Structure formats: structure tokens, C-alpha cells
Coordinates of N, CA, C and O in Angstrom, one line a residue:
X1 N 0.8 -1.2 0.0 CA 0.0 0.0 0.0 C 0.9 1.2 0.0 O 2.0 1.3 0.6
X2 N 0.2 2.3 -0.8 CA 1.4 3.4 -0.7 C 1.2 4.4 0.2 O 0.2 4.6 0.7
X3 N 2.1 5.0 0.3 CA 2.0 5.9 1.5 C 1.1 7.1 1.2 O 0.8 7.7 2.2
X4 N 0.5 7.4 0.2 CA -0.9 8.1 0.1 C -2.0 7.4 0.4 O -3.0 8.1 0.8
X5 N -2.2 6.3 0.2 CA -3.2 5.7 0.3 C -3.2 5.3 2.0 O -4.1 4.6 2.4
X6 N -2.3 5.7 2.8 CA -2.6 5.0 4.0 C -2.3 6.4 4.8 O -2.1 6.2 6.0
X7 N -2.2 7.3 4.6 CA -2.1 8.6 4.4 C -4.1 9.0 4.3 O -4.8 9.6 5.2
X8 N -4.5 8.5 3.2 CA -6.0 8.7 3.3 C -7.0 8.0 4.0 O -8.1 8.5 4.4
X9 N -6.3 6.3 4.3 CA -7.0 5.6 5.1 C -7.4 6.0 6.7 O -8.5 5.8 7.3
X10 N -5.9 6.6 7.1 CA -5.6 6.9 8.2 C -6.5 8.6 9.1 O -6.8 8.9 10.2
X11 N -6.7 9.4 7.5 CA -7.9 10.9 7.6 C -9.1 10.0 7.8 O -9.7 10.0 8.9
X12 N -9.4 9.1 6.7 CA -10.4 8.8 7.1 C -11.7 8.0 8.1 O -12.9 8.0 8.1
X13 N -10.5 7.1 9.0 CA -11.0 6.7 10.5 C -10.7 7.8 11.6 O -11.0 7.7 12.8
X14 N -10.0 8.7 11.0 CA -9.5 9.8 12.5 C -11.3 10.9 12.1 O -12.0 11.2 13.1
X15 N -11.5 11.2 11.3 CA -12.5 12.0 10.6 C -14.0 10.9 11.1 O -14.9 11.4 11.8
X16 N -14.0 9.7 10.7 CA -15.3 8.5 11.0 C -15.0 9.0 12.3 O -15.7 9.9 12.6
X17 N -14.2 8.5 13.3 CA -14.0 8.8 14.6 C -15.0 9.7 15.5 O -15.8 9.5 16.4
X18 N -14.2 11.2 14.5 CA -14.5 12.0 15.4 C -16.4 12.3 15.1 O -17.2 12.8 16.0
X19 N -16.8 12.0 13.8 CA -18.5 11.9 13.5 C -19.3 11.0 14.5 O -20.5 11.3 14.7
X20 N -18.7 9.9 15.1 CA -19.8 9.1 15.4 C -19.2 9.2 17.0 O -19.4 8.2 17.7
X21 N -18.5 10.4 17.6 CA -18.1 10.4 18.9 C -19.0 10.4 19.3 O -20.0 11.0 18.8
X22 N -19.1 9.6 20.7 CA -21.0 10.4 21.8 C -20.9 11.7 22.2 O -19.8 12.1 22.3
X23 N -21.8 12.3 22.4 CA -22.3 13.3 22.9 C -22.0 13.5 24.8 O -22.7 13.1 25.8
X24 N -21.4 13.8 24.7 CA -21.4 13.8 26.3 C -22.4 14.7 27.1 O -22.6 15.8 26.8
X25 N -23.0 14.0 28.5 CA -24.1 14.6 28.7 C -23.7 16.0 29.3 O -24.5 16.8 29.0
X26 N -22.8 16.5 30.0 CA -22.8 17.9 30.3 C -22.6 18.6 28.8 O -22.9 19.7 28.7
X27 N -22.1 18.0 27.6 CA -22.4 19.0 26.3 C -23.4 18.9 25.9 O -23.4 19.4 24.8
X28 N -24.8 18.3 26.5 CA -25.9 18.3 25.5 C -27.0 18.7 26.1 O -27.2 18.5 27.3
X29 N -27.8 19.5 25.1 CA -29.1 20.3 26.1 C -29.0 20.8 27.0 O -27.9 21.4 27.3
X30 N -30.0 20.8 27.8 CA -30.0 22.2 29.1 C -31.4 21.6 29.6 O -32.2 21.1 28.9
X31 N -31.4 21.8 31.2 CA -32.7 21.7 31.7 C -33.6 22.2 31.5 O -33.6 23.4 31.2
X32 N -34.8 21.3 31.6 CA -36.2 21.4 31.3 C -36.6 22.9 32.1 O -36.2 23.2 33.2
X33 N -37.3 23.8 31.3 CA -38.2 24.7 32.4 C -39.0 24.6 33.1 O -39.4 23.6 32.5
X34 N -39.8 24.7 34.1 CA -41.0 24.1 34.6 C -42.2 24.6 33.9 O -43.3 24.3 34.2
X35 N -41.7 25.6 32.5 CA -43.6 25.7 31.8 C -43.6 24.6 30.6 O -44.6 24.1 30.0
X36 N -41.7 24.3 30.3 CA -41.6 23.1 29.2 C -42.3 22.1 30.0 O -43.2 21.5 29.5
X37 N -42.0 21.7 31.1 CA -42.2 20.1 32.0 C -43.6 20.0 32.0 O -44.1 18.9 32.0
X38 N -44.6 21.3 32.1 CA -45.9 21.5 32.2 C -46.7 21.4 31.3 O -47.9 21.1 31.6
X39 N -46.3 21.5 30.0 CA -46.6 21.3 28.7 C -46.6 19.5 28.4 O -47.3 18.9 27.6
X40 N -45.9 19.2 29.0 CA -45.7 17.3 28.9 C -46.4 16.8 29.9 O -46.8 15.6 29.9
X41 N -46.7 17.5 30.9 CA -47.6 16.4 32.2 C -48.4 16.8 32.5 O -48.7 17.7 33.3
X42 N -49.2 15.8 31.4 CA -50.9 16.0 31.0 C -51.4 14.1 31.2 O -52.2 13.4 30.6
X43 N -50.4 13.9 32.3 CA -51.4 12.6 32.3 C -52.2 12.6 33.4 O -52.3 13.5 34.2
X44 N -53.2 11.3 33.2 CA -54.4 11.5 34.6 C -54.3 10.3 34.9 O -54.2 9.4 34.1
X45 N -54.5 10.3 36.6 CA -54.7 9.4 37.4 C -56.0 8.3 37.3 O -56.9 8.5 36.5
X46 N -56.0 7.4 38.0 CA -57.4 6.9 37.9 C -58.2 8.1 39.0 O -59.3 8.5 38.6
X47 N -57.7 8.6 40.4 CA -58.1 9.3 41.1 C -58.1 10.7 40.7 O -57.8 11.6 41.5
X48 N -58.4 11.1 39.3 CA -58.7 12.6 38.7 C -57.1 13.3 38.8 O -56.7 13.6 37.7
X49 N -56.2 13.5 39.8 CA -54.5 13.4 39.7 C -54.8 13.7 38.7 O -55.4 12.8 38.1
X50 N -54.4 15.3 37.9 CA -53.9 15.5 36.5 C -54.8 16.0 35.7 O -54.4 16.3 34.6
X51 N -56.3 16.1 36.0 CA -57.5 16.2 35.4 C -57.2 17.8 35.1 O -57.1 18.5 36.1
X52 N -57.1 18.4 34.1 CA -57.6 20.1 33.6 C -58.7 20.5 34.4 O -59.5 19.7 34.7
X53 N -58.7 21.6 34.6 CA -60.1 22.8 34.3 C -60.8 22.5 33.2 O -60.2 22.3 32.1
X54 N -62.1 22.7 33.2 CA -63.0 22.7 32.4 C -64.5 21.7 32.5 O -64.8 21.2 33.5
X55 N -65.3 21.6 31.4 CA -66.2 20.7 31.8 C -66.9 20.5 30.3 O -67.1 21.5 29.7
X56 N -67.2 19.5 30.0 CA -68.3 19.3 28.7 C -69.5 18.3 29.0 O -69.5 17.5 29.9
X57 N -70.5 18.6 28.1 CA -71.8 17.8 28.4 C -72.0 16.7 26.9 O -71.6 16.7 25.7
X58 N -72.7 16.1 27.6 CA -72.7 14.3 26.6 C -73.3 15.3 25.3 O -72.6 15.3 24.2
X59 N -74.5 16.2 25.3 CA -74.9 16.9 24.3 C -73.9 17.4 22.9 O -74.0 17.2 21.7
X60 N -72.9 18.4 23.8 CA -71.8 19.0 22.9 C -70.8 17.8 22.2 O -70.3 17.7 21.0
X61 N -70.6 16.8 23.4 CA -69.9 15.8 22.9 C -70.5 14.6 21.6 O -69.7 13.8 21.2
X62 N -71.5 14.8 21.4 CA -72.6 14.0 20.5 C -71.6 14.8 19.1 O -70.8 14.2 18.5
X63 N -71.9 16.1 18.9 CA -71.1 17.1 17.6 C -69.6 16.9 17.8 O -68.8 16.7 16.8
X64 N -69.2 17.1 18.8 CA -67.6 16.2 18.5 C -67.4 15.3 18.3 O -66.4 15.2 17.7
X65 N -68.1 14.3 18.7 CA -67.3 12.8 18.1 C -67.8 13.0 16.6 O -67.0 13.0 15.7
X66 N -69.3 13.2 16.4 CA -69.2 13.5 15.0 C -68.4 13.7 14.0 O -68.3 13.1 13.0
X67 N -67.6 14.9 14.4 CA -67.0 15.5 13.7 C -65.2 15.1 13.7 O -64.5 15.4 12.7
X68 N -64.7 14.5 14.6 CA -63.5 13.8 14.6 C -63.9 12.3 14.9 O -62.9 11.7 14.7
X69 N -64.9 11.4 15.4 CA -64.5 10.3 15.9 C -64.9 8.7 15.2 O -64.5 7.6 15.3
X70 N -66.3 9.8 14.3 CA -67.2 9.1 14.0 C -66.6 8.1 12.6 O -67.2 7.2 12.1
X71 N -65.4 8.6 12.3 CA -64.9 8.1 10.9 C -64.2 6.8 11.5 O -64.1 5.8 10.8
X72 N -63.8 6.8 12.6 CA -62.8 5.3 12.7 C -64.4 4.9 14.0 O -64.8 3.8 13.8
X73 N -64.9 5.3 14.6 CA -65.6 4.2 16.1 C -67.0 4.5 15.6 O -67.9 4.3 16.4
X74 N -67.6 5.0 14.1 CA -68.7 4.6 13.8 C -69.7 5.5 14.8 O -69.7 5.9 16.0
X75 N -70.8 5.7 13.7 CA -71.9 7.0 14.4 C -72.1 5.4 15.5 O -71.8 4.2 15.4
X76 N -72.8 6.5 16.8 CA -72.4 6.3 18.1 C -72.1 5.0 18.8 O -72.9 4.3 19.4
X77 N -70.8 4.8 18.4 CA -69.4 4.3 19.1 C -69.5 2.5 18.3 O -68.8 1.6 18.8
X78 N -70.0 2.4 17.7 CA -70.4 1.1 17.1 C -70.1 1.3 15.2 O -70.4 2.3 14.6
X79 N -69.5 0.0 14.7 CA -69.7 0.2 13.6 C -68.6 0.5 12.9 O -68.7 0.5 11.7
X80 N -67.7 0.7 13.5 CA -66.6 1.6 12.8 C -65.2 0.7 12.4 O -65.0 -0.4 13.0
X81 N -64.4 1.1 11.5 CA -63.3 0.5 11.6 C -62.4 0.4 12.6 O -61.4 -0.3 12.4
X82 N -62.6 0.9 13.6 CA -61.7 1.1 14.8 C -62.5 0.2 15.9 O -63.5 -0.4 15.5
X83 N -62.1 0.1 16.7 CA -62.5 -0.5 18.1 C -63.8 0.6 18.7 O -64.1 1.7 19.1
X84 N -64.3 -0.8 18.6 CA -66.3 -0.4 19.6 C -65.9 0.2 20.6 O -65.0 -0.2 21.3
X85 N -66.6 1.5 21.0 CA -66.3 2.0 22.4 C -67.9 2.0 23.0 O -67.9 2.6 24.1
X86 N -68.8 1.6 22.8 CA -70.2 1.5 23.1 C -70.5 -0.3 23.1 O -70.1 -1.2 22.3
X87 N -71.6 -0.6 24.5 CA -71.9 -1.8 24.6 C -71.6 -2.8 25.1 O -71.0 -2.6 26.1
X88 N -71.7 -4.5 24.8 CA -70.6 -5.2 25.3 C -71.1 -5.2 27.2 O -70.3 -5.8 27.9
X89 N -71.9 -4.8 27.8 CA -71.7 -4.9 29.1 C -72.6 -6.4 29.6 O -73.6 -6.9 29.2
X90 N -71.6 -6.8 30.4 CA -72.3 -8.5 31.0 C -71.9 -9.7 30.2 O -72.3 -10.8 30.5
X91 N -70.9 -9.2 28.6 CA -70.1 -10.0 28.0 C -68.6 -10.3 28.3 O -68.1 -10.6 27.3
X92 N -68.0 -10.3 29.1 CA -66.7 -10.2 29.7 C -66.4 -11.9 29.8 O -65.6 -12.5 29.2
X93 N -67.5 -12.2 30.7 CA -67.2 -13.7 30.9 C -67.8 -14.2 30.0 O -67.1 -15.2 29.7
X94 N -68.8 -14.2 29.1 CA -68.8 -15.4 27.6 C -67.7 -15.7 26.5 O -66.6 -15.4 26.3
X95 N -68.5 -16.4 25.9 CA -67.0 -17.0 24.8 C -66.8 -16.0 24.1 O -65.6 -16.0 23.9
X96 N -67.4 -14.8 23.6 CA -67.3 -13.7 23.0 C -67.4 -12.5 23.8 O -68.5 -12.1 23.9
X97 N -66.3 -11.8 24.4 CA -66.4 -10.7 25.4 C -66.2 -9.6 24.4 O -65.2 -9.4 23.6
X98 N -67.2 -8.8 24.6 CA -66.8 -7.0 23.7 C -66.3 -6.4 24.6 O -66.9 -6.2 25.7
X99 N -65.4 -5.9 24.4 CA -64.2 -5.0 25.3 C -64.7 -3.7 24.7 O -64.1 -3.2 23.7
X100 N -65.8 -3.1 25.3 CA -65.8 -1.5 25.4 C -65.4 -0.9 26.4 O -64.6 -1.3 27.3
X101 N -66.0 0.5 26.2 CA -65.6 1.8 27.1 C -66.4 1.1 28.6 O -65.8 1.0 29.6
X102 N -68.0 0.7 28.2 CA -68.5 0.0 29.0 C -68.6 -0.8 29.6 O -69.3 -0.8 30.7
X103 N -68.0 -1.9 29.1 CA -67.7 -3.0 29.4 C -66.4 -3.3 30.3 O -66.5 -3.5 31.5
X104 N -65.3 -3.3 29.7 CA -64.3 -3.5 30.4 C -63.1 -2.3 31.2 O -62.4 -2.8 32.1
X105 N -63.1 -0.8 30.7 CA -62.5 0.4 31.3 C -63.1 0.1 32.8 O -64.2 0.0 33.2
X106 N -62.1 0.1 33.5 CA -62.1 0.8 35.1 C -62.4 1.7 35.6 O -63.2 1.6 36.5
X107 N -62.0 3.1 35.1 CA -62.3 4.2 35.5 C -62.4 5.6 34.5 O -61.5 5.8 33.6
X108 N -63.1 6.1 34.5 CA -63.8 7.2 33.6 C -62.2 8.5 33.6 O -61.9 9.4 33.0
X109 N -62.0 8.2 34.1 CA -60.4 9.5 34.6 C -59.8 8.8 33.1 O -60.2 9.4 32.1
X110 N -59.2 8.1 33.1 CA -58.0 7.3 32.0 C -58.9 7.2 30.9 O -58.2 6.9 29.9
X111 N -60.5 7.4 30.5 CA -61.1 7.7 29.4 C -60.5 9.1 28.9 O -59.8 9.2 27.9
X112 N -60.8 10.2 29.7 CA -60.2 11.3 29.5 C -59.0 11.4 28.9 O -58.8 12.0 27.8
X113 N -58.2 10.8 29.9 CA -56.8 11.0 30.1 C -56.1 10.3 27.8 O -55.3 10.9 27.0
X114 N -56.9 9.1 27.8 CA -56.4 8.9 26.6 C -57.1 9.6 25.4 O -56.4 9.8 24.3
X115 N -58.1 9.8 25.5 CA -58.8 10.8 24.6 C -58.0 12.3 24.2 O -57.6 12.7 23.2
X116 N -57.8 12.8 25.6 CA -56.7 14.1 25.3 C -55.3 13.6 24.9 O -54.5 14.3 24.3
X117 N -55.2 12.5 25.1 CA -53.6 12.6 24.9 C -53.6 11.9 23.2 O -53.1 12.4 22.2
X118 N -54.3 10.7 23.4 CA -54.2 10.0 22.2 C -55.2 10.4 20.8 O -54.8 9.8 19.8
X119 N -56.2 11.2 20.7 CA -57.1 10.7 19.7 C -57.3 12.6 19.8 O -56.9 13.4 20.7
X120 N -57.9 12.9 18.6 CA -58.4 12.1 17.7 C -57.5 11.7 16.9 O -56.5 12.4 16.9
X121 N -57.3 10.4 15.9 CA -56.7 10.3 14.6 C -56.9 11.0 13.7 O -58.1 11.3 13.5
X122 N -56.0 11.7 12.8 CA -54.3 11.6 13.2 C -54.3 13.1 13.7 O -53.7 13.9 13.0
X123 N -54.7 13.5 14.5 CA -54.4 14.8 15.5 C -54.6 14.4 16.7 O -55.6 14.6 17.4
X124 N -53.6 13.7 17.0 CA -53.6 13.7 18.5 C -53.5 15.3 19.4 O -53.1 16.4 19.0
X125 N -54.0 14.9 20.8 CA -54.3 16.5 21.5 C -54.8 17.4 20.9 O -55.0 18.5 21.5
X126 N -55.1 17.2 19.8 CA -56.0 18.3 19.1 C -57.0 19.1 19.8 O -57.2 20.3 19.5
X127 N -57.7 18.3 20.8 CA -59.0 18.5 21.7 C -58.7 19.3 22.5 O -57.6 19.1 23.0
X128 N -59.5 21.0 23.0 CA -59.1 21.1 24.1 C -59.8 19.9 25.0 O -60.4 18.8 24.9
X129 N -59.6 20.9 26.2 CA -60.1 20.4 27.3 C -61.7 20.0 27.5 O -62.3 19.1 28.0
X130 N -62.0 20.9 27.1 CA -63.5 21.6 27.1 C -63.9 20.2 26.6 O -64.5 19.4 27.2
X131 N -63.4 20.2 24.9 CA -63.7 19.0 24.3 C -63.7 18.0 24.1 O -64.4 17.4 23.3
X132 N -62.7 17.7 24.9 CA -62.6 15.9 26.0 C -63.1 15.8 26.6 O -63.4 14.6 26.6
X133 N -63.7 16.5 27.8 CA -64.7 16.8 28.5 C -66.5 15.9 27.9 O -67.3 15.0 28.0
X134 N -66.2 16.8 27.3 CA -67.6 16.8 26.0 C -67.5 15.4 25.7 O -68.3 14.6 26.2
X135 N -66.1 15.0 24.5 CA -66.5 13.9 24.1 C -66.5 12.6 25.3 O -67.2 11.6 25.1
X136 N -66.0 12.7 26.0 CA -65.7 11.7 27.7 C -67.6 11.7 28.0 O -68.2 10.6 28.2
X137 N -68.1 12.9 28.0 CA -69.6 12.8 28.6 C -70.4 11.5 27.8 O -71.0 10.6 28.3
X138 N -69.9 12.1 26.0 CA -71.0 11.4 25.4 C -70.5 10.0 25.3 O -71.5 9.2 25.2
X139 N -69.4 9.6 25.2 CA -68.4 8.1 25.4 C -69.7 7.4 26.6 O -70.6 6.5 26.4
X140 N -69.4 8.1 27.6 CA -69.8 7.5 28.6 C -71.5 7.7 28.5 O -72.1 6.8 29.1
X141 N -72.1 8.4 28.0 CA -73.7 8.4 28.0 C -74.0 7.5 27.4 O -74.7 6.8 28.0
X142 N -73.6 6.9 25.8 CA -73.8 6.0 25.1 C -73.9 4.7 25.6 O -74.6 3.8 25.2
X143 N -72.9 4.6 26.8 CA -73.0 3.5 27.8 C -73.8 2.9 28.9 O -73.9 1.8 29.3
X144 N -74.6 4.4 29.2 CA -75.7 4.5 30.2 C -74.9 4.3 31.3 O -75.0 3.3 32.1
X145 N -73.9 5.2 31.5 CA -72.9 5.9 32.3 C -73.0 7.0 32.6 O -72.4 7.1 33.6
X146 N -73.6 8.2 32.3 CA -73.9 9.3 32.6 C -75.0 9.8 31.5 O -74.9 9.6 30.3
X147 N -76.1 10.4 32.2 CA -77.4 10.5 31.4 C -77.1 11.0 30.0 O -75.9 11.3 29.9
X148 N -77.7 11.2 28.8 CA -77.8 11.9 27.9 C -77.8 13.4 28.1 O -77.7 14.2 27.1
X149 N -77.9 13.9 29.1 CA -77.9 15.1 29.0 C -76.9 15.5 30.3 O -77.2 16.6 30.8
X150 N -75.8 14.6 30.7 CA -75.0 14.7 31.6 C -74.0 15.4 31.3 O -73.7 15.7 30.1
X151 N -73.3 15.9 32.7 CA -72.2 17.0 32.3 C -70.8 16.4 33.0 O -70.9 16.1 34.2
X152 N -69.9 16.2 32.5 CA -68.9 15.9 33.3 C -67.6 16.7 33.5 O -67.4 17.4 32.5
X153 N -66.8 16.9 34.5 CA -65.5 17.9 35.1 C -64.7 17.8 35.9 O -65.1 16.9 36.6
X154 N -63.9 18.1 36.2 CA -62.7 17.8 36.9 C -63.2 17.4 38.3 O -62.6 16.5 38.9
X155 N -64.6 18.0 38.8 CA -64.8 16.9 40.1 C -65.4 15.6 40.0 O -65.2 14.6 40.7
X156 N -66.0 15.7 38.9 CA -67.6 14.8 39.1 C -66.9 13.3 38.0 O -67.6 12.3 38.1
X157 N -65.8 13.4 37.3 CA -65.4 12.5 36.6 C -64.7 11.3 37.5 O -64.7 10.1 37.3
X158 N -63.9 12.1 38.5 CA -63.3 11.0 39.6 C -64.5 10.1 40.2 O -64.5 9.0 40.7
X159 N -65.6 11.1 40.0 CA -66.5 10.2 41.1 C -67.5 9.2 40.3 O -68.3 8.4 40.9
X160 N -67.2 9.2 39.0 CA -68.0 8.0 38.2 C -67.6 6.2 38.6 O -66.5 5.7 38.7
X161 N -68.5 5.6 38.7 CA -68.3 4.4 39.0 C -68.5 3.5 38.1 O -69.7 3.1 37.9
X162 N -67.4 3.0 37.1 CA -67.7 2.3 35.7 C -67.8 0.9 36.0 O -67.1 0.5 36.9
X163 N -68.6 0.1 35.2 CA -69.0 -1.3 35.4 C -68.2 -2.2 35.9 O -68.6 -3.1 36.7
X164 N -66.9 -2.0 35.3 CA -66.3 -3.1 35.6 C -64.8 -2.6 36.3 O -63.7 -2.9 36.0
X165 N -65.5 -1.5 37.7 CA -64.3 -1.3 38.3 C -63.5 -2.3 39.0 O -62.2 -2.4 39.1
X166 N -64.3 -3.0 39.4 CA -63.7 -4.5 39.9 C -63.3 -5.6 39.2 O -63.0 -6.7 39.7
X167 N -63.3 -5.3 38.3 CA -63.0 -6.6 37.3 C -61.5 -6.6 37.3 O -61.0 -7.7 37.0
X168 N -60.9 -5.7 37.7 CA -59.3 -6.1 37.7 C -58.9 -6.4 38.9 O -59.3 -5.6 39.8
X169 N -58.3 -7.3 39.1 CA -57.5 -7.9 40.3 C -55.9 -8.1 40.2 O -55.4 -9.0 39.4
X170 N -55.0 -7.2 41.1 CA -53.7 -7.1 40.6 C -52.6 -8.5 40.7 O -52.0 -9.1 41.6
X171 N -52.7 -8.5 39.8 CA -51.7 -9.9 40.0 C -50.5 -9.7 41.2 O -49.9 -8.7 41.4
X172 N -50.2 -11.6 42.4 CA -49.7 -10.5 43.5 C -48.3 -11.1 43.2 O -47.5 -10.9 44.1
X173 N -47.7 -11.9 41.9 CA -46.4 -11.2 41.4 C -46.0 -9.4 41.3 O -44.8 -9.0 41.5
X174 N -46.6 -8.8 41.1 CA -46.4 -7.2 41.1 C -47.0 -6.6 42.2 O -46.8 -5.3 42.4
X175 N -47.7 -7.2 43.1 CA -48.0 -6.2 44.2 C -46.6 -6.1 45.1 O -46.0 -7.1 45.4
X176 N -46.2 -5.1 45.4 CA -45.1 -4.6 46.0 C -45.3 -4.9 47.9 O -44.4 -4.9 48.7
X177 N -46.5 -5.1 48.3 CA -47.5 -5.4 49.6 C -46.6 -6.7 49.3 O -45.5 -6.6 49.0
X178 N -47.1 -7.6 49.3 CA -47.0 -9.0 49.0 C -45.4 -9.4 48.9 O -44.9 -10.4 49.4
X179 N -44.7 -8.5 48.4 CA -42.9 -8.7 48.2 C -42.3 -8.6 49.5 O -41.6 -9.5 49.9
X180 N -42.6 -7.7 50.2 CA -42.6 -6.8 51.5 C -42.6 -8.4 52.6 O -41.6 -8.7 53.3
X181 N -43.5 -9.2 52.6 CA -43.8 -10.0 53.4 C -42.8 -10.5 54.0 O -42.9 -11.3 54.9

């Protein structure tokens, strides 16, 4: 090999080198602000923990899912290419269980919580508050979960009692109680 060619070999792992060096963490970024950190933690508890201000009623929410929801979960919550969120209650234990909003969700808080964060398709968080709210009322009215003309909000959603709150039982490989012993 000639001495240019090992001359170029030689530029070019000192050059590869220094491209694919890590990043070291005191050279990268800068701390979070607390209005950046505030902007990301938007999750909700099953105990409301994290719930917004605001409030919507099953009413308003009937014209919202309409208008974002109705294309994938089908005019009201059935029908749709997406996953049934209406119905299905007292099917859990048959050979055929419908896993809805009604049927199998725990708690009306984490209805919220994924509606604002996840949906609508493909605009996630698109929703304000107001209108997660809204669409959460009518989710849940369709279920005979809160009246048709119900209003739901940052107090009154912790306090919904959905069908199948008890249906989960924590496995006591992961209960941390149980480890403790």
C-alpha cells in the first residue's frame, strides 16, 4: 500500500472517529423549564390526579365525536373500523367478550386521560379540554354511564363508578404489599 493511500486511510477513521463520537451529557441540552415540564404532564390518574379545568356535556360531545371520531368508532361508538367504544356490558365472561368503554375500562379519569392525549386520529391532543370533556360525557352516556344530557368535570369524573371497576384484580407477582412479606 502506498504511502498516500494509508495517508488517506488513516484521515479517514480519524474523521469516521470523530463523527460518530457520543455526545457527552454535560455537552448536550439544558434543563427542562417548569412551563416546558408543564406542557408534557398531562397525564391523569385513575383518582382525577392531573385532570384540567373545564367541563363538557354528553350533548356537545354527540357534535364532537361527530365530527373527529365518527370516521374510525362509527356513528355512536359502534360500527366503525376502529374499536367499539359503546356496549358489550355483561359480556366479559362469555365465549365472546366486547371489550368497550363500558364493558371493560375501570375508570372514567384514563377515558379522558387517553382521549386528550391519544385521539383524535391523526391529530392527537387536538381536543381542548373543554372537548374531551364533552367527548368523555358522550363516550360515557352512550354506555348508560352518565345521562344523555350529563355533564362531566374535573370533580364529578373522579366520582363516576364504571361497570367493571372491579373486574381487575392485581396480579400478586407485582404487588409490592405482597414482596414486603
Amino acid at each position: 500500500m502506498s504511502s498516500h493511500s494509508n495517508l488517506f486511510l488513516a484521515a479517514v477513521i480519524l474523521t469516521a472517529g470523530l463523527l460518530v463520537a457520543p455526545a457527552l451529557a454535560f455537552d448536550f441540552g439544558r434543563p427542562a423549564t417548569p412551563d416546558e415540564i408543564k406542557l408534557w404532564d398531562i397525564d391523569v390518574g385513575p383518582d382525577g390526579k392531573g385532570l384540567p379545568s373545564g367541563s363538557g356535556t354528553a350533548a356537545q360531545g354527540k357534535q364532537i365525536f361527530a365530527d373527529n371520531c365518527a370516521a374510525c368508532h362509527g356513528d355512536n361508538g359502534v360500527g366503525g373500523i376502529k374499536d367499539r367504544l359503546a356496549g358489550g356490558q355483561g359480556t366479559l365472561a362469555s365465549n365472546m367478550p366486547i371489550k368497550t368503554v363500558g364493558s371493560f375500562w375501570p375508570y372514567a379519569t384514563t377515558l379522558f386521560d387517553y382521549i386528550h392525549r391519544a385521539m383524535p386520529y391523526p391529530t392527537p391532543g387536538s381536543l381542548s379540554a373543554d372537548e374531551t370533556y364533552a367527548v368523555t360525557a358522550y363516550i360515557l352516556s352512550l354506555n348508560g354511564i352518565v345521562p344523555a344530557d350529563g355533564k362531566v368535570d374535573k370533580g364529578s369524573l373522579p366520582q363516576i363508578r364504571m361497570p367493571n371497576r372491579d373486574g381487575f384484580v392485581p396480579d400478586p407477582e407485582f404487588d409490592l404489599r405482597q414482596r414486603r412479606k
